[in-house]
mmCIF file of C-alpha atoms and ligand atoms in Angstrom:
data_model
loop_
_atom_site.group_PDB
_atom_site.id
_atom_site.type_symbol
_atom_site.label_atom_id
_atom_site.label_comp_id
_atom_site.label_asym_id
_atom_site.label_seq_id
_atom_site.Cartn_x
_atom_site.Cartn_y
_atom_site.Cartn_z
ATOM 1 C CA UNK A 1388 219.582 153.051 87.771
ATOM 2 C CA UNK A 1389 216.609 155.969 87.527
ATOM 3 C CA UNK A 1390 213.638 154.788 88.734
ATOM 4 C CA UNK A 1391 210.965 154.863 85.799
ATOM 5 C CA UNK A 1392 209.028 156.466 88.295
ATOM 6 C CA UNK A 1393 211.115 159.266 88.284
ATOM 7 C CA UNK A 1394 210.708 160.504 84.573
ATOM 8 C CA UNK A 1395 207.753 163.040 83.782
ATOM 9 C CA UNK A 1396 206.172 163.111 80.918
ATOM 10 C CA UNK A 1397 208.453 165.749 79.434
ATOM 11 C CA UNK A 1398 211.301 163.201 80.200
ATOM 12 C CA UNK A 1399 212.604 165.079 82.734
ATOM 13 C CA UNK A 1400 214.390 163.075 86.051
ATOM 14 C CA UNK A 1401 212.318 163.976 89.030
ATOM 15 C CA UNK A 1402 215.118 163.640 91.629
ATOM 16 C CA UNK A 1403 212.458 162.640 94.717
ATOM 17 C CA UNK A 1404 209.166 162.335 93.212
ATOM 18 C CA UNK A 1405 205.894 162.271 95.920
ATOM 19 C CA UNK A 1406 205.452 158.756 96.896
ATOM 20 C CA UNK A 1407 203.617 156.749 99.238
ATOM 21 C CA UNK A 1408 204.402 153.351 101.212
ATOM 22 C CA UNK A 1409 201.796 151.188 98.700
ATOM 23 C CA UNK A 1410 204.016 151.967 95.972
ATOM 24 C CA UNK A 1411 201.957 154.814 94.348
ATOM 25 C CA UNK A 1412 203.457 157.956 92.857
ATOM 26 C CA UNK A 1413 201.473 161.527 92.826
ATOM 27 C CA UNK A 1414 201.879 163.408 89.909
ATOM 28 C CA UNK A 1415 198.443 165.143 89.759
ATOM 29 C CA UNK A 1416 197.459 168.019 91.707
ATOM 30 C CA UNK A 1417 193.288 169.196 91.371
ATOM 31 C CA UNK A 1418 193.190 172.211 93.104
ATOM 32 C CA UNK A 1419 189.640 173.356 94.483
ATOM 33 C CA UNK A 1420 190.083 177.232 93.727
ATOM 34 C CA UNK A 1421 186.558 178.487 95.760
ATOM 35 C CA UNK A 1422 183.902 177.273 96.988
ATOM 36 C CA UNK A 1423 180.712 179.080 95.787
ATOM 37 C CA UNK A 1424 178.597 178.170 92.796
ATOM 38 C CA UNK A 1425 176.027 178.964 90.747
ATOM 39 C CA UNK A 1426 174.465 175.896 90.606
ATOM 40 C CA UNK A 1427 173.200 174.093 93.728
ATOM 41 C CA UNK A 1428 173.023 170.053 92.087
ATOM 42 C CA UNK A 1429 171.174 167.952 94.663
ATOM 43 C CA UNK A 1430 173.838 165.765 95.215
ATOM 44 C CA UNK A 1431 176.464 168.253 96.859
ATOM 45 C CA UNK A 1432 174.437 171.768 98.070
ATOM 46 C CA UNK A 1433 171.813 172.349 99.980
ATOM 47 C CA UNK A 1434 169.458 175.456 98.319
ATOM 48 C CA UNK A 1435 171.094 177.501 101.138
ATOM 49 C CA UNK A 1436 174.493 176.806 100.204
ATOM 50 C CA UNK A 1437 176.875 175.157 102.499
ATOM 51 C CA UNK A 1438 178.806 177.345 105.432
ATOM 52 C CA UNK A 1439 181.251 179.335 103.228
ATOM 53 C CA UNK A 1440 184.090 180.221 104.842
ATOM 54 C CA UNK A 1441 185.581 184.070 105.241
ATOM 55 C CA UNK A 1442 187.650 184.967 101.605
ATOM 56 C CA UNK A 1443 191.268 185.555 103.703
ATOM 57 C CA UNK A 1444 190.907 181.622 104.180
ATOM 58 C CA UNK A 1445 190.414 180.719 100.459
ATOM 59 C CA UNK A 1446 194.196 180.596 98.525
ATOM 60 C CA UNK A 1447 194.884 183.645 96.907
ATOM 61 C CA UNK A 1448 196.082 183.841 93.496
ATOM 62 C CA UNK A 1449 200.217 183.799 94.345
ATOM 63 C CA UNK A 1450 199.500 180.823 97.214
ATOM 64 C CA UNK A 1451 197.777 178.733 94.451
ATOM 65 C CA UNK A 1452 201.539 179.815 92.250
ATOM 66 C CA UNK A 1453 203.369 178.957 94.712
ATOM 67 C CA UNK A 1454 201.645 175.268 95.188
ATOM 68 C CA UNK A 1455 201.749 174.735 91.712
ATOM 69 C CA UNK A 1456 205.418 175.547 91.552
ATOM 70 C CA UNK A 1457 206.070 173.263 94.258
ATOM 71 C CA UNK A 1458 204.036 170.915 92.868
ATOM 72 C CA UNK A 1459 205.980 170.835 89.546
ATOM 73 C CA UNK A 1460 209.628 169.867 91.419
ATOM 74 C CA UNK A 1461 208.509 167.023 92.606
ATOM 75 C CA UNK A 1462 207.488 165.711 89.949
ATOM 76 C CA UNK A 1463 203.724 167.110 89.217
ATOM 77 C CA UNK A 1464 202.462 166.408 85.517
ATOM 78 C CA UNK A 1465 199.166 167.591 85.570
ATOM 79 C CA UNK A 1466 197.311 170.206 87.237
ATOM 80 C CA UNK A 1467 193.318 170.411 87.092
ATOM 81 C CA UNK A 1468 191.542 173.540 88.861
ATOM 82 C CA UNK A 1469 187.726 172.402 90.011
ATOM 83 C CA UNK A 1470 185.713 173.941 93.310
ATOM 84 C CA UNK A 1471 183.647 174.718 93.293
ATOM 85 C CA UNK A 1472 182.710 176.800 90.050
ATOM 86 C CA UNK A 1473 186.098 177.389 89.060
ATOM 87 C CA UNK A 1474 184.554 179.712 86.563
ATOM 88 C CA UNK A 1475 183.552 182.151 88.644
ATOM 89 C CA UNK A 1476 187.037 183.102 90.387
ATOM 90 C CA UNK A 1477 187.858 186.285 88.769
ATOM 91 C CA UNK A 1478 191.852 185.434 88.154
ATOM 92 C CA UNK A 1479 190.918 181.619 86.876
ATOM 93 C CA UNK A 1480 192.693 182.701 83.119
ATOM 94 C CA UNK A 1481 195.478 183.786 85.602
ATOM 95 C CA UNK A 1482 195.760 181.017 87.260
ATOM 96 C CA UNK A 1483 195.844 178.989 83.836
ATOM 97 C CA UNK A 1484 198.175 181.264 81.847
ATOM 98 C CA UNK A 1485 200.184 180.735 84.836
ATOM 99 C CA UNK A 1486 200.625 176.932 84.240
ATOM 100 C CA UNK A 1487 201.362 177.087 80.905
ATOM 101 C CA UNK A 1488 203.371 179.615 80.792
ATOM 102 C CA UNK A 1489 205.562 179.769 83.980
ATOM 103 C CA UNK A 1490 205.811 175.743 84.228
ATOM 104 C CA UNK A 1491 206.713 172.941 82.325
ATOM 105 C CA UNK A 1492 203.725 171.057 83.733
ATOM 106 C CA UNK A 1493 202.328 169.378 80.477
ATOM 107 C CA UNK A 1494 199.115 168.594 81.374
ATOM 108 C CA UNK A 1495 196.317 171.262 82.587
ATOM 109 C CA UNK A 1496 192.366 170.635 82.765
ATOM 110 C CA UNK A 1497 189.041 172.235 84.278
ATOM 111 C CA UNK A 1498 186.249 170.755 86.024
ATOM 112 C CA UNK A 1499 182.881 173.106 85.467
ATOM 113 C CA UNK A 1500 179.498 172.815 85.623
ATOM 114 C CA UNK A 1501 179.760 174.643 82.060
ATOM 115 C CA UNK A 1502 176.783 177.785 82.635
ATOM 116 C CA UNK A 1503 179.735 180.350 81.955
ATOM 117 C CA UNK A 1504 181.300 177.917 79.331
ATOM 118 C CA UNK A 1505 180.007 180.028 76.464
ATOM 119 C CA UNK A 1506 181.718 183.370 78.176
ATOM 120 C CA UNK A 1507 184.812 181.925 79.008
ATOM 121 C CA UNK A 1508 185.632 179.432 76.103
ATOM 122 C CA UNK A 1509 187.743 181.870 73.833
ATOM 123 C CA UNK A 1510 189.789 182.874 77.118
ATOM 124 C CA UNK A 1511 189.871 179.577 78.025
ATOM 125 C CA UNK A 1512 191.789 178.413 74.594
ATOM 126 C CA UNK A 1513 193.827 181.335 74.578
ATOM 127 C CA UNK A 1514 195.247 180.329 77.713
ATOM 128 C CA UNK A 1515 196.997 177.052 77.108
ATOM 129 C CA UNK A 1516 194.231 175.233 78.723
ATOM 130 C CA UNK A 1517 194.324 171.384 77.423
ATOM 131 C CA UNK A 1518 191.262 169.932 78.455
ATOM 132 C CA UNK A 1519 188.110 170.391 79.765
ATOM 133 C CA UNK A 1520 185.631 167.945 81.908
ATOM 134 C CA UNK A 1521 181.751 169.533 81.890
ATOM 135 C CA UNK A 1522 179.303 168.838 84.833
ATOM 136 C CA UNK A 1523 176.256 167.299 83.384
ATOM 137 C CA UNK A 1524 173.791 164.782 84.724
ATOM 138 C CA UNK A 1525 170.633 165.335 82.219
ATOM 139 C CA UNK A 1526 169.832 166.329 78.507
ATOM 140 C CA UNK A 1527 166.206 167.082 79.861
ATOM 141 C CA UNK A 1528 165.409 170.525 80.699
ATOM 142 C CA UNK A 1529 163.255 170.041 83.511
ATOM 143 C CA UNK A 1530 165.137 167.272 84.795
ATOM 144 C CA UNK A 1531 168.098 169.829 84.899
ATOM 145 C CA UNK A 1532 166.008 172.253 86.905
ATOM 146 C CA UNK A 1533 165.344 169.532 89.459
ATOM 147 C CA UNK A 1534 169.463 168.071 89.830
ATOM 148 C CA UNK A 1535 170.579 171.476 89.795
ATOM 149 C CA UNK A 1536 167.787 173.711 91.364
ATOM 150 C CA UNK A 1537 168.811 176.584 88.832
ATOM 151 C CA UNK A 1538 168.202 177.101 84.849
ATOM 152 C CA UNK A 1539 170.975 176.979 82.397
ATOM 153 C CA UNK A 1540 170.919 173.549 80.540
ATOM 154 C CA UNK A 1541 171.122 175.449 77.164
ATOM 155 C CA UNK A 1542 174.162 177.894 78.147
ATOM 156 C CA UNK A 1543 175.418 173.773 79.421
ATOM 157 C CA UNK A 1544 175.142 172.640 75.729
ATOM 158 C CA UNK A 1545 175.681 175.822 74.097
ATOM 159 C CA UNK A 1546 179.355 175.480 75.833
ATOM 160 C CA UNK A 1547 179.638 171.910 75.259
ATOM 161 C CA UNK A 1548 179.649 172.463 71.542
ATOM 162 C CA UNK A 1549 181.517 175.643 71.649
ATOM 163 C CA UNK A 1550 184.087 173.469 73.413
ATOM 164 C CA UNK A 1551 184.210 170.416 70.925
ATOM 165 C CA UNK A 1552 184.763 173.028 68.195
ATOM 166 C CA UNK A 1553 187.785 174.481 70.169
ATOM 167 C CA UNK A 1554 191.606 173.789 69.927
ATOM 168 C CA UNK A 1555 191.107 171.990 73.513
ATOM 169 C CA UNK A 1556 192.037 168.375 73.207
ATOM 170 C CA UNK A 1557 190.631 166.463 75.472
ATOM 171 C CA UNK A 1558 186.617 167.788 76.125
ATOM 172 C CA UNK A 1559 184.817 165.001 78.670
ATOM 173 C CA UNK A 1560 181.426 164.953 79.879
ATOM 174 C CA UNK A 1561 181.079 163.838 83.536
ATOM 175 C CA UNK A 1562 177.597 162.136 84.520
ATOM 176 C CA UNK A 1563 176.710 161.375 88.134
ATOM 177 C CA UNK A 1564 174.578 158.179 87.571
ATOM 178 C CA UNK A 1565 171.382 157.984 89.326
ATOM 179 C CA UNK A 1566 168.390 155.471 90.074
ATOM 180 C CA UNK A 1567 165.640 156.790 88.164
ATOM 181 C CA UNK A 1568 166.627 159.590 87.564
ATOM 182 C CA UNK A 1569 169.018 159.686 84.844
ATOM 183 C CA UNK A 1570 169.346 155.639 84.535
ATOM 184 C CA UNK A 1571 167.059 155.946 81.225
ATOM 185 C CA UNK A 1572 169.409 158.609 79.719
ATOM 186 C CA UNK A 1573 172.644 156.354 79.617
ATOM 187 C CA UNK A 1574 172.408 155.768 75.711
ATOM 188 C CA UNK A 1575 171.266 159.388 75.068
ATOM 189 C CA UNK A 1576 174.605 160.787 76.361
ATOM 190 C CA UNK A 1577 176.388 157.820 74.726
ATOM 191 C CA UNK A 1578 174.773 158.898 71.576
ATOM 192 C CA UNK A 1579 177.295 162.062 71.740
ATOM 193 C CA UNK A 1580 179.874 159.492 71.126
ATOM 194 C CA UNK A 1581 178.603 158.873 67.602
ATOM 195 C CA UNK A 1582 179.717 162.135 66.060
ATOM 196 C CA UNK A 1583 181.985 163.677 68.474
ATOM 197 C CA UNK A 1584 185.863 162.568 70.158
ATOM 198 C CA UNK A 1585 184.743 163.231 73.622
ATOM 199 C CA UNK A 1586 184.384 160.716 76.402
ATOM 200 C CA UNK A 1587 181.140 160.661 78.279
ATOM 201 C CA UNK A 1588 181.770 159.298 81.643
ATOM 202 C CA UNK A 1589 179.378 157.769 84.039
ATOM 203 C CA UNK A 1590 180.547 158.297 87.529
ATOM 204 C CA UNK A 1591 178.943 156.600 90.934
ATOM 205 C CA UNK A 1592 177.198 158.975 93.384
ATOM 206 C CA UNK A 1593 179.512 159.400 96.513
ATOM 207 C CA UNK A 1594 178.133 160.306 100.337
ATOM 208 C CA UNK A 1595 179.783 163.850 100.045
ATOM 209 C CA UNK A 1596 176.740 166.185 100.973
ATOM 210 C CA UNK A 1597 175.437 167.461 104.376
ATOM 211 C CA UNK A 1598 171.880 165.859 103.227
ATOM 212 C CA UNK A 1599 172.897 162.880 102.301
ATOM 213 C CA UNK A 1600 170.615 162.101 99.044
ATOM 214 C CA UNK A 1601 173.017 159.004 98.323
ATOM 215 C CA UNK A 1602 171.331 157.608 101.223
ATOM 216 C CA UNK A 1603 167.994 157.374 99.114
ATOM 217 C CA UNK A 1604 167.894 155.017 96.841
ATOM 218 C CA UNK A 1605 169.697 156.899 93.887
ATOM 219 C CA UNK A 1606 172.858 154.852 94.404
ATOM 220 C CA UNK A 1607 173.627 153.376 90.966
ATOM 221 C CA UNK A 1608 176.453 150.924 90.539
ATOM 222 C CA UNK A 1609 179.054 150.731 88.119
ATOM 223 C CA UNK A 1610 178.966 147.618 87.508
ATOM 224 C CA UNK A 1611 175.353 147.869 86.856
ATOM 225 C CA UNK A 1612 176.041 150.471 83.903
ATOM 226 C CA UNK A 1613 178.912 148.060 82.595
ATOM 227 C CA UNK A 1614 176.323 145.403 82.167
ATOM 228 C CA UNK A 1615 173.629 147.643 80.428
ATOM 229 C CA UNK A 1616 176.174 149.259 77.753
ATOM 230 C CA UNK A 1617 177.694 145.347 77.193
ATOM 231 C CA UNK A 1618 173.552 144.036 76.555
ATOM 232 C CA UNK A 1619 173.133 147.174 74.421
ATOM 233 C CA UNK A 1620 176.283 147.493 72.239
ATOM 234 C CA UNK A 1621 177.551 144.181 71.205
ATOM 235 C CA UNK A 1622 180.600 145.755 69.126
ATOM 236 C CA UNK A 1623 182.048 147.353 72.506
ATOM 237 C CA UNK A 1624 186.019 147.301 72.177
ATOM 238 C CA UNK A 1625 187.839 147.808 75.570
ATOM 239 C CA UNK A 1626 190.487 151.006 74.895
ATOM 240 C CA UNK A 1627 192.985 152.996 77.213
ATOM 241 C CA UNK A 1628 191.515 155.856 79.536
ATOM 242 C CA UNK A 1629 192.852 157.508 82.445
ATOM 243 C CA UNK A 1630 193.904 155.825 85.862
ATOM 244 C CA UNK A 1631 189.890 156.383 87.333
ATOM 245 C CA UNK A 1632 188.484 155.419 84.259
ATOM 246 C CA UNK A 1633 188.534 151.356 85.087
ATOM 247 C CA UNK A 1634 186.090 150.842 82.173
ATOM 248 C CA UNK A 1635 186.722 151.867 79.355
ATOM 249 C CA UNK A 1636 184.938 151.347 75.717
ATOM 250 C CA UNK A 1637 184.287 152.331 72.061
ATOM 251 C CA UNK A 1638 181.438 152.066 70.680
ATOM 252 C CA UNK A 1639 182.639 150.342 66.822
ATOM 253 C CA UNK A 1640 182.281 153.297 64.243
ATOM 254 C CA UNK A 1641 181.737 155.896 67.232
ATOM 255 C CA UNK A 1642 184.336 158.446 67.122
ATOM 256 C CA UNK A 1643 184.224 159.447 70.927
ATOM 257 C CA UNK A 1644 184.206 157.062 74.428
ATOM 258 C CA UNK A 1645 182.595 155.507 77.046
ATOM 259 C CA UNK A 1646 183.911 155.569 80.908
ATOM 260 C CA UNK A 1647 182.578 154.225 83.675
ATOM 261 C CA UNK A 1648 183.818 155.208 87.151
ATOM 262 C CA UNK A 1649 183.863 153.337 90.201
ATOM 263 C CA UNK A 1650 184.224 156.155 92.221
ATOM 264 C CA UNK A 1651 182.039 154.865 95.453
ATOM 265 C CA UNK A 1652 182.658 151.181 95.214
ATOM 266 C CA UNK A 1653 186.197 152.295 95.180
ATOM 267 C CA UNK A 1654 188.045 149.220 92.905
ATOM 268 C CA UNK A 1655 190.684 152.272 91.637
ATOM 269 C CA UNK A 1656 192.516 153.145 94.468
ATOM 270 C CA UNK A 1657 195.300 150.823 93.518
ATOM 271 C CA UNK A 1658 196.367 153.557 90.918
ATOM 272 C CA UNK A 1659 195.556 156.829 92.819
ATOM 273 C CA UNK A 1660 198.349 159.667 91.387
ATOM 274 C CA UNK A 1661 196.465 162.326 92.830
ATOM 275 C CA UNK A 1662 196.922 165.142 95.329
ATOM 276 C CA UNK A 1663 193.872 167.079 96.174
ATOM 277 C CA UNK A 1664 193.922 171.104 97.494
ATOM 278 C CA UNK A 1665 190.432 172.411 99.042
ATOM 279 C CA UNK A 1666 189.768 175.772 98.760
ATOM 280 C CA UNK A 1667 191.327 176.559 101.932
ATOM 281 C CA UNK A 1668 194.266 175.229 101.284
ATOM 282 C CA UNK A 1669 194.138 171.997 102.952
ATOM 283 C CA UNK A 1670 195.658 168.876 101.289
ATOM 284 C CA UNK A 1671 193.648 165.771 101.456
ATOM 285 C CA UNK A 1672 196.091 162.908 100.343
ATOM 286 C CA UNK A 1673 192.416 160.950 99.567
ATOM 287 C CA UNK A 1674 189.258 161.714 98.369
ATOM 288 C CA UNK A 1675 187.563 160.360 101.256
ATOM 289 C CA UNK A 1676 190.175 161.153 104.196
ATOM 290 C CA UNK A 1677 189.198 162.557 107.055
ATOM 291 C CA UNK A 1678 192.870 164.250 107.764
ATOM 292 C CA UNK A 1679 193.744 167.529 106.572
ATOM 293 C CA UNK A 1680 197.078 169.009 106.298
ATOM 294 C CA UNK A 1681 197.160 172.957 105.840
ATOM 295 C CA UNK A 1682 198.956 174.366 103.313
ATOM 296 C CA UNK A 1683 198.004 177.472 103.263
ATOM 297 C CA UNK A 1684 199.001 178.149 106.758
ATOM 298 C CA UNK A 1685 202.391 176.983 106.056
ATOM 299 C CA UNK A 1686 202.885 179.162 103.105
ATOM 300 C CA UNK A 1687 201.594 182.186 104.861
ATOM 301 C CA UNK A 1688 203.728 181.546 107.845
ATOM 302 C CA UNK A 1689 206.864 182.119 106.065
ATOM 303 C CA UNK A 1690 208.577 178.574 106.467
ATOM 304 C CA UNK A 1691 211.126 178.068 103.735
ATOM 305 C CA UNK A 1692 210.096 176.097 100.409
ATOM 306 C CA UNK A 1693 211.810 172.668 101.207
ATOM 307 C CA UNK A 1694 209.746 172.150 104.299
ATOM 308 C CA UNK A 1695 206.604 173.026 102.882
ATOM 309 C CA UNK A 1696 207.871 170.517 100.416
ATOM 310 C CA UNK A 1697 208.421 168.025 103.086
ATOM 311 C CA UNK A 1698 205.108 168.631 104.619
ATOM 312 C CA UNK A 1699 203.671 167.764 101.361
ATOM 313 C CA UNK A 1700 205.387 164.413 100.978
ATOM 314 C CA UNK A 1701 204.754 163.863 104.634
ATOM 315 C CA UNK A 1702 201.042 163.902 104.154
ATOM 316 C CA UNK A 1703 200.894 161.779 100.616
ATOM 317 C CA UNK A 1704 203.172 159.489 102.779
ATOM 318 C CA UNK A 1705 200.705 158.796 105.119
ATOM 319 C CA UNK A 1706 198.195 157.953 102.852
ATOM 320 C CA UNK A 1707 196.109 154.716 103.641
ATOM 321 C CA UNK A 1708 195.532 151.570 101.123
ATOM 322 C CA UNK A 1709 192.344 153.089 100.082
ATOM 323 C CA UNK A 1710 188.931 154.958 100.555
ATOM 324 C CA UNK A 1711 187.309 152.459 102.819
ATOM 325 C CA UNK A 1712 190.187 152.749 104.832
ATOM 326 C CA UNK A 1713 190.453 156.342 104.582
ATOM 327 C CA UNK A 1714 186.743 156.921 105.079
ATOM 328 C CA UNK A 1715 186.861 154.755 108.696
ATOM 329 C CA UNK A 1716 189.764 156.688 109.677
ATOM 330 C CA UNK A 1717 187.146 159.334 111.722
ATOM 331 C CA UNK A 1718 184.014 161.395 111.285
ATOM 332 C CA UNK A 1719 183.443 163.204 108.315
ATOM 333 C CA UNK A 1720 184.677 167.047 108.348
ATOM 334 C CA UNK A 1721 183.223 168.786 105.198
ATOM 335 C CA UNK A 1722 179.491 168.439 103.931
ATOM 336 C CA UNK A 1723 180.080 169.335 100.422
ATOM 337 C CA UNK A 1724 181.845 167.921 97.247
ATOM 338 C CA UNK A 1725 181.886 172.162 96.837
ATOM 339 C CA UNK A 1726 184.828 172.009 99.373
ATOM 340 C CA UNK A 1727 187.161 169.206 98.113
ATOM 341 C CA UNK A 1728 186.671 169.454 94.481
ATOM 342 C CA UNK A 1729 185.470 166.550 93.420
HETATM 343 N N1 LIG B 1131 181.332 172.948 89.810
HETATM 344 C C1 LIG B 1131 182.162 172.140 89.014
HETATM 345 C C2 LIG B 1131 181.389 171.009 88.392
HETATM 346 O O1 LIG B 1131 180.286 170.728 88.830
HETATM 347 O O2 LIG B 1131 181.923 170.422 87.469
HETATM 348 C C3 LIG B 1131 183.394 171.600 89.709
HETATM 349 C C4 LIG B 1131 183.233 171.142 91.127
HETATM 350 S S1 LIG B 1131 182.205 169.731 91.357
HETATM 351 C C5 LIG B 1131 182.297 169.527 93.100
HETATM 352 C C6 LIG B 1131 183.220 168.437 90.705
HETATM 353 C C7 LIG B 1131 182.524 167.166 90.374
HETATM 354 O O3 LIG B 1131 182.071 166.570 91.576
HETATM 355 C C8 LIG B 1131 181.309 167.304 89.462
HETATM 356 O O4 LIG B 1131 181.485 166.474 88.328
HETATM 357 C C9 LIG B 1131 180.165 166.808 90.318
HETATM 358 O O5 LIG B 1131 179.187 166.139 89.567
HETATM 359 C C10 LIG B 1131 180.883 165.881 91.280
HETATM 360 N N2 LIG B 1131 180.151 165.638 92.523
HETATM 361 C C11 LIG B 1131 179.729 166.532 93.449
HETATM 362 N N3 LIG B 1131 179.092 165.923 94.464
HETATM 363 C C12 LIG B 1131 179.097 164.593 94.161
HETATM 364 C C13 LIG B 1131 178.579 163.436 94.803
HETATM 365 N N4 LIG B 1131 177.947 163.505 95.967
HETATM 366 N N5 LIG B 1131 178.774 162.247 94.197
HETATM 367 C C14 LIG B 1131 179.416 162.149 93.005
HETATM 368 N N6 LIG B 1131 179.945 163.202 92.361
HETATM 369 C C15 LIG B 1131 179.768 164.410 92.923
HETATM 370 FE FE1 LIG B 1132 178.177 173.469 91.958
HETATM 371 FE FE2 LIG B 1132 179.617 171.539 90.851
HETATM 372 FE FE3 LIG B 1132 178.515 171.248 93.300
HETATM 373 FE FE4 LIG B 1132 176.937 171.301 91.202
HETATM 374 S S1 LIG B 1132 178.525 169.762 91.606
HETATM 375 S S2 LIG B 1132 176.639 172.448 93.131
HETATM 376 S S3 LIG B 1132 177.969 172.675 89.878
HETATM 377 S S4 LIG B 1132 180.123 172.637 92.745
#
C-alpha cells in the first residue's frame, strides 16, 4: 500500500520521497540565493559585513533550476528563496516565474527584510509568488535604526501594506524577540492582527552571528512570550499553523494570528520537513549542523542527475535527532544567519 508519505500536496505518488532514519520526510527546500544585504540587523552582520565570498561560488540562476527541479521529483512541495536579501538578486522574478511556471511545486514563499518591498511587490504578484514572510523586529523608528544600523522602517511598512492589499495569500511578519528591546512591543505587532489576516510571529534569537549578541542578555524565551499573550488575552483560541509554528493562537474577533517560535530552545525538531541551500550551494540537512554537503560542486562537475539525487538523500539521511545534537556535532563554520538563510 502507498505510503501517505508519499502523496504531495497535488496528490501526486512520490515514488522515493527524501527521508531520514527518525521518520521525518523533507518536502521543503529554502534556498539562500546571496549573501549581501542592505540591512546589517545586529543580530546576524557585523557593520562591515561578513567575508563574502567570490560571485562564481554563489548558484547561478540555471544551478538554483536545476535544484529546484530535483527537488520537485522527490517529492518537494514548497520552495522558499531567503539569503540574504533575496531582493536584491537581479534574476529573483526569474527564479520565481521559474517555480510556478516550469514545476508543479504548489507552494512558493520569500523571506525579506521588506526595504525593496514597495519596488518589487507588483513583480512579485505577477510572478506566481504565494506568500511572503517580512523581516521586522520594531514599529519604532529609531529603534529600527539601532537593530538594523540602516534607515528604511517606512519603505518596511509601506511594503507591508502594499503586500496585505496584494493577491499573495499568505503575508507573515517575522519578529526576532528581544530582552528589552522589543519585549514592550509584543502587543503592538499583535495589534496588526486586529484588522489584518496575517500572522505575526515571534521567533527566539539564535547564536548565528560572528559577534555573538545572543550572548548578552537579549535571549528571550518562548515560553516566556506564551505566558505574556495567555495573561493579556484571555479569549486566546489555539488554531493550526505551520510545522515551526508550535504555538499557535487567535486572538477572538482578530482576523489575523499569533505564532510563537521555539527556534533556539529547539522543542520542533520532531517535525523538521526542511532542506536548507546556502548561497554557495551547500546543503545543510539542519539549521544548526555543522556538516555541509556541496551541491553546487556536484552540479558543476557534470555527474548525472540521479546521483546528485542520491547525494541529496544521502545527506537528509544523515541527519541527527535534532539541533542540540546537530549543534555538538563540531565547531561552528559560518558567522552569519546571511549565509544559511535563516
Ligand atoms: N534578509 C531577509 C530577511 O531578513 O528577512 C532574509 C534572510 S534573514 C537571514 C532570514 C531570517 O533570519 C530573518 O527573519 C532574520 O530575522 C532571521 N535571523 C537572522 N539572524 C538571526 C538570529 N541570530 N537569530 C534569530 N533569527 C535570525
Ligand atoms: Fe540582512 Fe536579513 Fe541579516 Fe537583517 S537578518 S542583516 S535583513 S540578511
Amino acid at each position: 500500500m502507498k505510503k501517505l508519505n508519499n502523496i504531495t500536496s497535488k496528490g501526486i505518488f512520490v515514488e522515493d520521497p527524501i527521508t531520514d532514519h527518525f521518520g521525518r520526510t523533507f518536502n521543503y527546500v529554502r534556498i539562500a540565493v546571496n549573501e549581501y544585504c542592505n540591512l546589517r540587523c545586529i543580530y546576524c552582520m557585523p557593520e562591515e559585513g561578513v567575508p563574502f565570498q567570490k560571485k562564481d561560488r554563489h548558484l547561478v540562476k540555471d544551478e538554483i533550476f536545476t535544484i529546484i527541479k530535483l527537488m520537485e521529483e522527490m517529492g518537494v512541495s514548497k520552495v522558499r528563496f531567503t539569503g540574504g536579501e533575496p531582493l536584491i538578486r537581479k534574476d529573483i522574478i526569474d527564479l520565481i516565474q521559474f517555480v510556478y511556471k516550469k514545476t508543479d511545486i504548489p507552494s512558493i514563499h520569500l523571506t525579506t527584510n521588506g526595504v525593496l518591498l514597495p519596488d518589487y511587490i507588483d513583480r512579485l504578484v505577477d510572478s506566481g509568488l504565494n506568500g511572503i514572510n517580512i523581516s521586522l523586529d520594531t514599529l519604532n523608528n529609531e529603534k529600527f535604526k539601532k537593530i538594523t544600523r540602516r534607515e528604511g522602517l517606512d519603505k518596511v511598512l509601506e511594503g507591508l501594506h502594499l503586500a496585505i492589499n496584494s493577491e499573495i495569500k499568505s503575508i507573515k511578519v517575522n519578529i526576532v524577540a528581544m530582552k528589552d528591546f522589543n519585549d514592550d512591543e509584543i502587543l503592538d505587532f499583535v495589534e496588526l492582527t486586529r484588522d489584518n489576516d496575517i500572522t505575526v510571529r515571534f521567533i527566539e534569537l539564535m547564536p548565528f552571528d560572528s559577534h555573538q549578541i545572543w550572548k548578552t542578555g537579549k535571549f528571550y524565551k518562548a515560553e516566556k512570550i506564551v505566558n505574556q499573550l495567555k495573561s493579556s488575552f484571555n479569549q486566546l483560541d489555539l488554531v493550526n499553523g505551520s510545522s515551526t509554528e508550535h504555538h499557535i493562537f487567535k486572538i477572538k474577533n482578530y482576523k489575523g494570528k499569533v505564532a510563537v517560535i521555539p527556534s533556539y530552545t529547539r522543542s520542533l525538531c520532531g517535525g523538521c520537513n526542511r532542506i536548507r541551500i546556502t548561497a554557495d550551494g551547500k546543503l545543510l540537512n539542519c539549521l544548526y549542523s555543522q556538516k555541509e554537503t556541496n551541491i553546487r560542486d556536484a552540479i558543476r562537475s557534470g555527474i548525472p542527475e540521479n546521483k546528485i539525487k542520491n547525494l541529496i538523500r544521502g545527506a537528509m539521511q544523515k541527519k541527527l535527532k535534532d539541533g542540540w545534537t546537530a549543534q555538538n556535532e563540531g565547531k561552528d563554520q559560518r558567522e552569519s544567519m546571511t549565509q544559511i538563510g535563516g
